[in-house]
Amino acid sequence: MTNEQLIIEGKKYVMNTYNRLPIALVKGEGAWVWDADGNKYLDFVGGLAVNSLGHCHPKVSDAVALQARELLHCSNLYWIKPQVELARILVEKSGLDKAFFCNSGAEANEAAIKLARKYAKIHYGPEKFEIITMKRSFHGRTLATLTATGQEKFHKGFAPLPEGFKYVPFNDIEALKAAVSPNTCAVLLEPVQGEGGVYVAEQEYLQQVKELCEANGMLLIFDEVQCGLGRTGRWFAYQHYGVKPHILSLAKALGGGVAIGAMLAREEVASGFQPGDHASTFGGNPLACAAGVAAMTAMDEEQVITNAREMGSYFIKKLAALAAKYPLIKEIRGKGLMVGVHLNRPGAGIVDYCRKQGLLINCVGRDILRFLPPLNITAEEVDYCISILEEAMAREG
Ligand SMILES: *Cc1c(COP(=O)(O)O)cnc(C)c1O
């Protein structure tokens, strides 16, 4: 089937919840993907931060194929070998103590919200259930996580929303202090905001948030669904700051392309959950966890996080050179290979032009180009991206 045929069938049968670009991707290898008409693209969207090892990394694909022949599913009524292995890897790398597995970022945050409330109820009583989150944040699309998301456009049409969420501006410690009440049980934030437009937390701010949490019996929850697992040039974004959360949520890159999410917590906090308090039929299933073990192992063995740090600086240096030349670039933000280019106009035209020239990029909030390439990207691939971007910017003037 061609792009056009697939789009016609898709419009007929698939629910209309995405503004999709007019191509269907059918194959991927490394940082490159192919559409149904055989056109090839360099992928700087990276499956929205999922394809951190590039597409179809052989270690991940082989592990999936092998596990698919051993055991696909058995339920959490039993111990699951790849789940135990993945939990050990995540605990050792994160410095947190226990892992709960689910299937997506929203579910990981949902689990974090439930754990924070349960923990607060046990230790402080039934009124301490409020969670403060940040404006411009994104935490998922379930009812609780869309409510936690500090952007009104995601709330519209879905009232009544669950109680107990408050929003404050990001990087504003006074606003946070003013919002804290005796009923606040947790602060939830992304150390680097993703969907909101790539906004990076300030060092002093995170330090102060942590101190505020400790002084008020509140848990600190970091949503590292997008910025975690090497994306920013460290295993976890929080490691740049030396501010360790009580709870950490992960998903996106965790399965090397396979759906899986995880919620990690410190021992004391994790003990807020007892058998029966939370569960997921597919959470931590053998297939997804085998993919996760393979992905985390490959990230280690191939030093992709060091590469993310190096290629991130290289990319930002090249973007800065473009900014010096083209005044339509207002600001460049980011850490590692999580990069945003804030324009002084809508970015749709640039996204469109780049795609036609063989480069996939993404635009958030209308005027912010967001780049989430594989972490094992090469300097040649970065150069290729920059050359097409430059053409696009030259055309925009
Ligand atoms: C993508 C994302 C989510 C939601 O993850 P899903 O897998 O789509 O449910 C939550 N938080 C952040 C920071 C994200 O980027």
Tab-separated table of C-alpha atoms and ligand atoms in Angstrom:
chain	number	residue	atom	x	y	z
A	1	MET	CA	0.000	0.000	0.000
A	2	THR	CA	1.152	3.565	-0.729
A	3	ASN	CA	1.079	6.510	1.665
A	4	GLU	CA	-2.078	7.732	-0.009
A	5	GLN	CA	-3.906	4.394	0.195
A	6	LEU	CA	-2.968	3.978	3.860
A	7	ILE	CA	-4.156	7.494	4.674
A	8	ILE	CA	-7.536	6.875	2.989
A	9	GLU	CA	-8.044	3.628	4.950
A	10	GLY	CA	-6.770	5.247	8.142
A	11	LYS	CA	-9.246	8.115	7.893
A	12	LYS	CA	-12.019	5.597	7.378
A	13	TYR	CA	-11.219	3.247	10.258
A	14	VAL	CA	-9.021	4.952	12.864
A	15	MET	CA	-10.478	7.362	15.420
A	16	ASN	CA	-9.579	10.943	14.683
A	17	THR	CA	-7.435	11.868	17.723
A	18	TYR	CA	-4.166	12.926	16.062
A	19	ASN	CA	-3.156	15.620	13.616
A	20	ARG	CA	-1.048	13.268	11.538
A	21	LEU	CA	1.457	14.220	8.873
A	22	PRO	CA	0.645	12.817	5.412
A	23	ILE	CA	3.056	9.871	5.437
A	24	ALA	CA	2.947	6.305	6.815
A	25	LEU	CA	6.235	4.947	8.178
A	26	VAL	CA	6.852	1.298	7.424
A	27	LYS	CA	10.513	0.615	8.265
A	28	GLY	CA	13.276	1.948	10.476
A	29	GLU	CA	16.982	1.351	10.992
A	30	GLY	CA	19.227	3.421	13.232
A	31	ALA	CA	18.290	7.088	12.920
A	32	TRP	CA	16.536	6.538	9.577
A	33	VAL	CA	12.958	5.651	8.623
A	34	TRP	CA	11.181	4.876	5.350
A	35	ASP	CA	7.625	5.691	4.314
A	36	ALA	CA	5.226	3.516	2.349
A	37	ASP	CA	6.306	5.127	-0.945
A	38	GLY	CA	9.952	4.302	-0.268
A	39	ASN	CA	11.091	7.799	0.760
A	40	LYS	CA	13.852	7.912	3.375
A	41	TYR	CA	14.028	10.343	6.330
A	42	LEU	CA	16.483	11.222	9.081
A	43	ASP	CA	14.459	10.938	12.283
A	44	PHE	CA	14.959	13.786	14.775
A	45	VAL	CA	11.599	13.067	16.409
A	46	GLY	CA	12.761	9.647	17.586
A	47	GLY	CA	9.260	8.305	18.190
A	48	LEU	CA	8.789	11.197	20.661
A	49	ALA	CA	11.790	10.238	22.801
A	50	VAL	CA	11.053	6.498	22.608
A	51	ASN	CA	13.680	5.497	20.015
A	52	SER	CA	16.719	6.504	22.047
A	53	LEU	CA	18.694	3.606	20.579
A	54	GLY	CA	17.467	4.342	17.078
A	55	HIS	CA	15.034	2.114	15.223
A	56	CYS	CA	15.074	-1.677	15.542
A	57	HIS	CA	18.296	-1.809	17.543
A	58	PRO	CA	19.469	-5.398	16.918
A	59	LYS	CA	19.968	-6.157	20.633
A	60	VAL	CA	16.409	-5.069	21.413
A	61	SER	CA	14.825	-6.749	18.389
A	62	ASP	CA	16.714	-10.006	19.067
A	63	ALA	CA	15.724	-9.982	22.752
A	64	VAL	CA	12.073	-9.444	21.784
A	65	ALA	CA	12.196	-12.282	19.234
A	66	LEU	CA	13.831	-14.634	21.748
A	67	GLN	CA	11.432	-13.771	24.585
A	68	ALA	CA	8.459	-14.127	22.204
A	69	ARG	CA	9.385	-17.797	21.838
A	70	GLU	CA	9.949	-18.384	25.579
A	71	LEU	CA	7.034	-16.701	27.359
A	72	LEU	CA	4.909	-13.759	26.237
A	73	HIS	CA	2.668	-13.333	29.232
A	74	CYS	CA	1.925	-15.058	32.515
A	75	SER	CA	0.441	-12.336	34.854
A	76	ASN	CA	1.777	-10.889	38.082
A	77	LEU	CA	0.414	-13.837	40.053
A	78	TYR	CA	3.940	-15.191	39.496
A	79	TRP	CA	7.484	-13.870	39.625
A	80	ILE	CA	8.720	-12.817	36.176
A	81	LYS	CA	12.437	-13.175	35.430
A	82	PRO	CA	12.926	-10.227	33.019
A	83	GLN	CA	10.825	-8.016	35.352
A	84	VAL	CA	13.099	-8.788	38.309
A	85	GLU	CA	16.163	-8.125	36.138
A	86	LEU	CA	14.833	-4.798	34.863
A	87	ALA	CA	13.861	-3.720	38.393
A	88	ARG	CA	17.413	-4.453	39.584
A	89	ILE	CA	18.942	-2.445	36.707
A	90	LEU	CA	16.679	0.562	37.359
A	91	VAL	CA	17.213	0.472	41.132
A	92	GLU	CA	20.996	0.264	40.728
A	93	LYS	CA	21.096	3.124	38.231
A	94	SER	CA	18.591	5.452	39.899
A	95	GLY	CA	19.557	5.122	43.546
A	96	LEU	CA	15.873	4.578	44.386
A	97	ASP	CA	14.845	1.272	45.976
A	98	LYS	CA	11.793	-0.330	44.399
A	99	ALA	CA	10.122	-0.482	40.961
A	100	PHE	CA	6.493	-0.889	39.894
A	101	PHE	CA	5.888	-1.638	36.211
A	102	CYS	CA	3.072	-0.485	33.954
A	103	ASN	CA	2.642	0.171	30.239
A	104	SER	CA	2.935	3.919	29.639
A	105	GLY	CA	4.004	7.266	31.030
A	106	ALA	CA	0.499	8.215	32.084
A	107	GLU	CA	0.187	4.980	34.043
A	108	ALA	CA	3.558	5.561	35.693
A	109	ASN	CA	2.371	8.996	36.862
A	110	GLU	CA	-1.014	7.611	37.861
A	111	ALA	CA	0.847	5.095	40.044
A	112	ALA	CA	3.013	7.898	41.472
A	113	ILE	CA	-0.063	9.987	42.349
A	114	LYS	CA	-1.743	7.016	44.027
A	115	LEU	CA	1.399	6.132	45.979
A	116	ALA	CA	1.889	9.730	47.168
A	117	ARG	CA	-1.708	9.925	48.376
A	118	LYS	CA	-1.571	6.533	50.062
A	119	TYR	CA	1.694	7.344	51.798
A	120	ALA	CA	0.370	10.694	53.039
A	121	LYS	CA	-2.863	9.104	54.301
A	122	ILE	CA	-0.914	6.528	56.299
A	123	HIS	CA	1.507	9.054	57.806
A	124	TYR	CA	-0.469	12.295	58.064
A	125	GLY	CA	-4.193	11.479	57.853
A	126	PRO	CA	-6.985	11.681	55.266
A	127	GLU	CA	-6.846	15.410	54.424
A	128	LYS	CA	-3.321	15.461	53.027
A	129	PHE	CA	-3.995	14.613	49.380
A	130	GLU	CA	-3.253	17.750	47.397
A	131	ILE	CA	-0.568	17.678	44.689
A	132	ILE	CA	1.092	20.771	43.265
A	133	THR	CA	2.232	20.603	39.634
A	134	MET	CA	3.700	23.104	37.197
A	135	LYS	CA	2.224	25.254	34.478
A	136	ARG	CA	3.306	24.070	31.006
A	137	SER	CA	3.770	20.557	32.410
A	138	PHE	CA	2.627	17.358	30.757
A	139	HIS	CA	1.903	14.181	32.700
A	140	GLY	CA	-0.426	12.113	30.495
A	141	ARG	CA	-4.004	11.724	29.274
A	142	THR	CA	-5.793	9.619	31.889
A	143	LEU	CA	-8.223	11.671	33.971
A	144	ALA	CA	-5.856	12.063	36.930
A	145	THR	CA	-2.744	12.725	34.832
A	146	LEU	CA	-4.455	15.185	32.498
A	147	THR	CA	-5.641	16.981	35.614
A	148	ALA	CA	-2.054	16.970	36.901
A	149	THR	CA	-1.025	18.471	33.554
A	150	GLY	CA	-0.812	22.238	34.048
A	151	GLN	CA	-2.198	23.238	30.660
A	152	GLU	CA	-5.864	24.149	30.323
A	153	LYS	CA	-6.159	23.008	26.714
A	154	PHE	CA	-5.859	19.390	27.900
A	155	HIS	CA	-8.641	19.811	30.503
A	156	LYS	CA	-11.284	21.273	28.185
A	157	GLY	CA	-14.346	19.105	27.720
A	158	PHE	CA	-13.498	16.521	30.374
A	159	ALA	CA	-14.991	17.985	33.571
A	160	PRO	CA	-15.558	17.011	36.286
A	161	LEU	CA	-11.854	16.499	36.901
A	162	PRO	CA	-10.456	14.712	39.975
A	163	GLU	CA	-9.956	16.976	43.010
A	164	GLY	CA	-6.717	17.936	44.626
A	165	PHE	CA	-4.424	19.478	41.993
A	166	LYS	CA	-2.939	22.983	42.023
A	167	TYR	CA	-0.697	24.635	39.433
A	168	VAL	CA	2.155	27.087	39.832
A	169	PRO	CA	4.605	28.653	37.357
A	170	PHE	CA	7.760	26.583	36.775
A	171	ASN	CA	11.076	27.854	38.219
A	172	ASP	CA	9.222	30.187	40.629
A	173	ILE	CA	9.924	29.145	44.210
A	174	GLU	CA	7.845	31.940	45.775
A	175	ALA	CA	4.747	30.842	43.834
A	176	LEU	CA	5.295	27.288	45.028
A	177	LYS	CA	5.759	28.360	48.654
A	178	ALA	CA	2.532	30.353	48.461
A	179	ALA	CA	0.624	27.355	47.093
A	180	VAL	CA	1.740	24.880	49.786
A	181	SER	CA	-0.855	24.104	52.449
A	182	PRO	CA	-0.939	21.574	55.300
A	183	ASN	CA	-2.909	19.367	52.875
A	184	THR	CA	-0.204	19.262	50.214
A	185	CYS	CA	1.153	15.724	49.952
A	186	ALA	CA	3.473	16.075	46.953
A	187	VAL	CA	5.073	18.262	44.331
A	188	LEU	CA	5.189	16.736	40.854
A	189	LEU	CA	7.398	18.176	38.103
A	190	GLU	CA	9.504	17.382	35.041
A	191	PRO	CA	13.151	18.457	35.610
A	192	VAL	CA	13.106	19.335	31.914
A	193	GLN	CA	9.595	20.050	30.635
A	194	GLY	CA	8.991	18.325	27.304
A	195	GLU	CA	5.578	18.784	25.697
A	196	GLY	CA	5.321	22.249	27.259
A	197	GLY	CA	8.206	23.428	25.054
A	198	VAL	CA	11.563	22.238	26.485
A	199	TYR	CA	11.929	24.360	29.621
A	200	VAL	CA	14.846	23.400	31.878
A	201	ALA	CA	14.621	23.592	35.692
A	202	GLU	CA	17.130	25.902	37.344
A	203	GLN	CA	19.646	24.384	39.755
A	204	GLU	CA	18.723	26.593	42.686
A	205	TYR	CA	15.007	26.070	42.095
A	206	LEU	CA	15.125	22.270	42.316
A	207	GLN	CA	17.289	22.522	45.422
A	208	GLN	CA	14.744	24.842	47.038
A	209	VAL	CA	11.800	22.644	45.980
A	210	LYS	CA	13.462	19.706	47.683
A	211	GLU	CA	14.047	21.683	50.895
A	212	LEU	CA	10.437	22.897	50.846
A	213	CYS	CA	9.208	19.310	50.457
A	214	GLU	CA	11.340	18.106	53.354
A	215	ALA	CA	10.176	20.929	55.618
A	216	ASN	CA	6.488	20.259	54.898
A	217	GLY	CA	6.204	16.463	54.839
A	218	MET	CA	5.642	16.476	51.075
A	219	LEU	CA	6.996	13.958	48.596
A	220	LEU	CA	9.003	15.099	45.611
A	221	ILE	CA	7.952	13.334	42.409
A	222	PHE	CA	9.954	13.731	39.219
A	223	ASP	CA	8.284	12.850	35.935
A	224	GLU	CA	11.249	11.696	33.855
A	225	VAL	CA	9.096	9.931	31.283
A	226	GLN	CA	10.648	12.095	28.559
A	227	CYS	CA	13.835	13.560	30.092
A	228	GLY	CA	14.980	10.341	31.797
A	229	LEU	CA	17.084	7.384	30.635
A	230	GLY	CA	19.970	9.258	29.072
A	231	ARG	CA	18.060	11.846	27.073
A	232	THR	CA	19.702	14.802	28.839
A	233	GLY	CA	23.192	13.290	28.887
A	234	ARG	CA	22.906	11.612	32.309
A	235	TRP	CA	20.974	8.460	33.175
A	236	PHE	CA	18.418	10.611	34.980
A	237	ALA	CA	17.884	14.348	34.597
A	238	TYR	CA	17.840	14.698	38.389
A	239	GLN	CA	21.510	13.664	38.473
A	240	HIS	CA	22.483	16.970	36.846
A	241	TYR	CA	21.094	18.690	39.932
A	242	GLY	CA	22.009	16.297	42.718
A	243	VAL	CA	18.383	16.481	43.858
A	244	LYS	CA	17.045	12.966	44.323
A	245	PRO	CA	13.242	12.625	44.298
A	246	HIS	CA	11.173	10.286	46.477
A	247	ILE	CA	9.340	8.968	43.424
A	248	LEU	CA	10.424	8.871	39.770
A	249	SER	CA	8.303	7.965	36.739
A	250	LEU	CA	9.724	6.526	33.522
A	251	ALA	CA	8.406	5.210	30.207
A	252	LYS	CA	9.155	6.295	26.615
A	253	ALA	CA	12.737	5.055	26.022
A	254	LEU	CA	12.557	2.295	28.629
A	255	GLY	CA	11.597	-0.534	26.262
A	256	GLY	CA	13.803	0.507	23.326
A	257	GLY	CA	10.592	0.915	21.286
A	258	VAL	CA	8.318	-1.486	23.170
A	259	ALA	CA	5.547	-0.125	25.417
A	260	ILE	CA	6.524	-0.115	29.105
A	261	GLY	CA	6.414	2.320	32.019
A	262	ALA	CA	7.877	2.251	35.515
A	263	MET	CA	7.408	4.079	38.795
A	264	LEU	CA	10.400	3.974	41.146
A	265	ALA	CA	10.337	4.958	44.809
A	266	ARG	CA	12.488	5.043	47.901
A	267	GLU	CA	11.942	2.108	50.253
A	268	GLU	CA	10.111	4.127	52.929
A	269	VAL	CA	7.687	5.587	50.391
A	270	ALA	CA	7.276	2.356	48.413
A	271	SER	CA	6.047	0.658	51.594
A	272	GLY	CA	2.923	2.843	51.282
A	273	PHE	CA	1.693	0.245	48.773
A	274	GLN	CA	0.669	-3.161	50.069
A	275	PRO	CA	-0.615	-6.127	48.020
A	276	GLY	CA	-3.931	-5.158	46.452
A	277	ASP	CA	-3.279	-1.398	46.421
A	278	HIS	CA	-2.175	-1.135	42.803
A	279	ALA	CA	-1.823	-3.463	39.835
A	280	SER	CA	-1.677	-3.823	36.074
A	281	THR	CA	-2.481	-6.942	34.046
A	282	PHE	CA	0.191	-6.270	31.428
A	283	GLY	CA	2.516	-4.275	33.703
A	284	GLY	CA	5.991	-5.786	33.806
A	285	ASN	CA	5.134	-8.550	31.340
A	286	PRO	CA	7.992	-10.771	30.122
A	287	LEU	CA	8.089	-9.346	26.584
A	288	ALA	CA	8.232	-5.663	27.532
A	289	CYS	CA	10.724	-6.293	30.335
A	290	ALA	CA	13.010	-8.375	28.109
A	291	ALA	CA	13.005	-5.414	25.710
A	292	GLY	CA	13.749	-3.091	28.629
A	293	VAL	CA	16.662	-5.198	29.887
A	294	ALA	CA	18.117	-5.330	26.362
A	295	ALA	CA	17.647	-1.581	25.839
A	296	MET	CA	19.202	-0.575	29.172
A	297	THR	CA	22.099	-2.999	28.628
A	298	ALA	CA	22.743	-1.666	25.107
A	299	MET	CA	22.688	1.912	26.381
A	300	ASP	CA	25.406	0.960	28.859
A	301	GLU	CA	27.541	-1.127	26.502
A	302	GLU	CA	27.421	1.368	23.650
A	303	GLN	CA	27.930	4.460	25.820
A	304	VAL	CA	25.060	6.255	24.176
A	305	ILE	CA	24.648	8.600	27.129
A	306	THR	CA	28.156	9.987	26.718
A	307	ASN	CA	27.315	10.371	23.036
A	308	ALA	CA	24.076	12.196	23.942
A	309	ARG	CA	26.094	14.674	26.000
A	310	GLU	CA	28.676	15.222	23.253
A	311	MET	CA	26.257	15.316	20.325
A	312	GLY	CA	23.915	17.516	22.380
A	313	SER	CA	26.607	20.196	22.786
A	314	TYR	CA	27.634	19.806	19.150
A	315	PHE	CA	24.026	20.201	17.972
A	316	ILE	CA	23.381	23.221	20.192
A	317	LYS	CA	26.605	24.855	18.979
A	318	LYS	CA	25.458	24.418	15.368
A	319	LEU	CA	21.985	25.736	16.215
A	320	ALA	CA	23.533	28.776	17.885
A	321	ALA	CA	25.372	29.481	14.630
A	322	LEU	CA	22.022	29.360	12.810
A	323	ALA	CA	20.505	31.679	15.418
A	324	ALA	CA	23.290	34.200	14.761
A	325	LYS	CA	22.316	34.172	11.099
A	326	TYR	CA	18.529	33.886	11.186
A	327	PRO	CA	16.644	36.248	13.508
A	328	LEU	CA	13.551	34.013	13.463
A	329	ILE	CA	15.263	31.973	16.221
A	330	LYS	CA	14.333	33.575	19.547
A	331	GLU	CA	15.898	31.133	21.984
A	332	ILE	CA	17.583	27.728	22.120
A	333	ARG	CA	16.898	25.598	25.195
A	334	GLY	CA	17.725	22.103	26.294
A	335	LYS	CA	20.013	19.563	27.880
A	336	GLY	CA	21.798	16.743	26.070
A	337	LEU	CA	19.663	15.627	23.140
A	338	MET	CA	16.435	17.184	24.400
A	339	VAL	CA	16.508	20.436	22.501
A	340	GLY	CA	13.971	23.174	21.778
A	341	VAL	CA	14.329	26.037	19.322
A	342	HIS	CA	11.875	28.812	20.130
A	343	LEU	CA	10.907	30.749	16.999
A	344	ASN	CA	9.314	34.148	16.704
A	345	ARG	CA	6.619	32.650	14.445
A	346	PRO	CA	4.728	29.354	13.923
A	347	GLY	CA	6.986	26.415	13.033
A	348	ALA	CA	4.614	24.350	10.858
A	349	GLY	CA	6.125	25.601	7.584
A	350	ILE	CA	9.634	24.591	8.650
A	351	VAL	CA	8.458	21.141	9.817
A	352	ASP	CA	6.748	20.665	6.459
A	353	TYR	CA	9.707	21.778	4.379
A	354	CYS	CA	12.133	19.601	6.368
A	355	ARG	CA	9.955	16.522	5.888
A	356	LYS	CA	9.844	17.070	2.141
A	357	GLN	CA	13.666	17.301	2.175
A	358	GLY	CA	14.025	14.083	4.205
A	359	LEU	CA	14.217	15.276	7.818
A	360	LEU	CA	11.582	14.595	10.492
A	361	ILE	CA	11.276	17.191	13.250
A	362	ASN	CA	8.466	18.133	15.604
A	363	CYS	CA	6.871	21.391	16.692
A	364	VAL	CA	5.257	21.924	20.106
A	365	GLY	CA	3.177	24.861	21.241
A	366	ARG	CA	3.039	26.200	17.651
A	367	ASP	CA	6.400	27.997	17.687
A	368	ILE	CA	8.888	25.667	19.384
A	369	LEU	CA	10.804	23.182	17.248
A	370	ARG	CA	11.615	20.155	19.382
A	371	PHE	CA	14.422	17.727	18.619
A	372	LEU	CA	14.565	14.267	20.224
A	373	PRO	CA	16.946	12.288	17.991
A	374	PRO	CA	18.297	8.848	18.876
A	375	LEU	CA	21.026	9.157	21.522
A	376	ASN	CA	23.456	7.244	19.299
A	377	ILE	CA	23.197	9.851	16.542
A	378	THR	CA	26.451	10.678	14.700
A	379	ALA	CA	28.037	14.064	13.973
A	380	GLU	CA	27.386	13.471	10.237
A	381	GLU	CA	23.689	12.985	10.972
A	382	VAL	CA	23.606	16.165	13.067
A	383	ASP	CA	25.281	18.002	10.156
A	384	TYR	CA	22.664	16.625	7.763
A	385	CYS	CA	19.871	17.854	10.033
A	386	ILE	CA	21.469	21.293	10.352
A	387	SER	CA	21.923	21.637	6.579
A	388	ILE	CA	18.233	20.984	5.892
A	389	LEU	CA	17.171	23.220	8.789
A	390	GLU	CA	19.330	25.988	7.407
A	391	GLU	CA	17.660	25.713	3.994
A	392	ALA	CA	14.255	25.864	5.705
A	393	MET	CA	15.251	28.941	7.689
A	394	ALA	CA	16.763	30.654	4.684
A	395	ARG	CA	13.430	30.225	2.908
A	396	GLU	CA	11.543	31.684	5.868
A	397	GLY	CA	13.872	34.675	5.849
B	1	LIG	C1	4.850	11.427	27.052
B	1	LIG	C2	4.806	11.878	28.468
B	1	LIG	C3	3.881	11.351	29.384
B	1	LIG	C4	2.782	10.410	28.970
B	1	LIG	O1	3.270	9.194	28.508
B	1	LIG	P1	2.288	8.199	27.703
B	1	LIG	O2	3.145	6.999	27.488
B	1	LIG	O3	1.881	8.890	26.455
B	1	LIG	O4	1.138	7.936	28.595
B	1	LIG	C5	3.969	11.746	30.695
B	1	LIG	N1	4.903	12.624	31.102
B	1	LIG	C6	5.798	13.159	30.255
B	1	LIG	C7	6.827	14.104	30.772
B	1	LIG	C8	5.779	12.815	28.910
B	1	LIG	O5	6.643	13.373	28.065
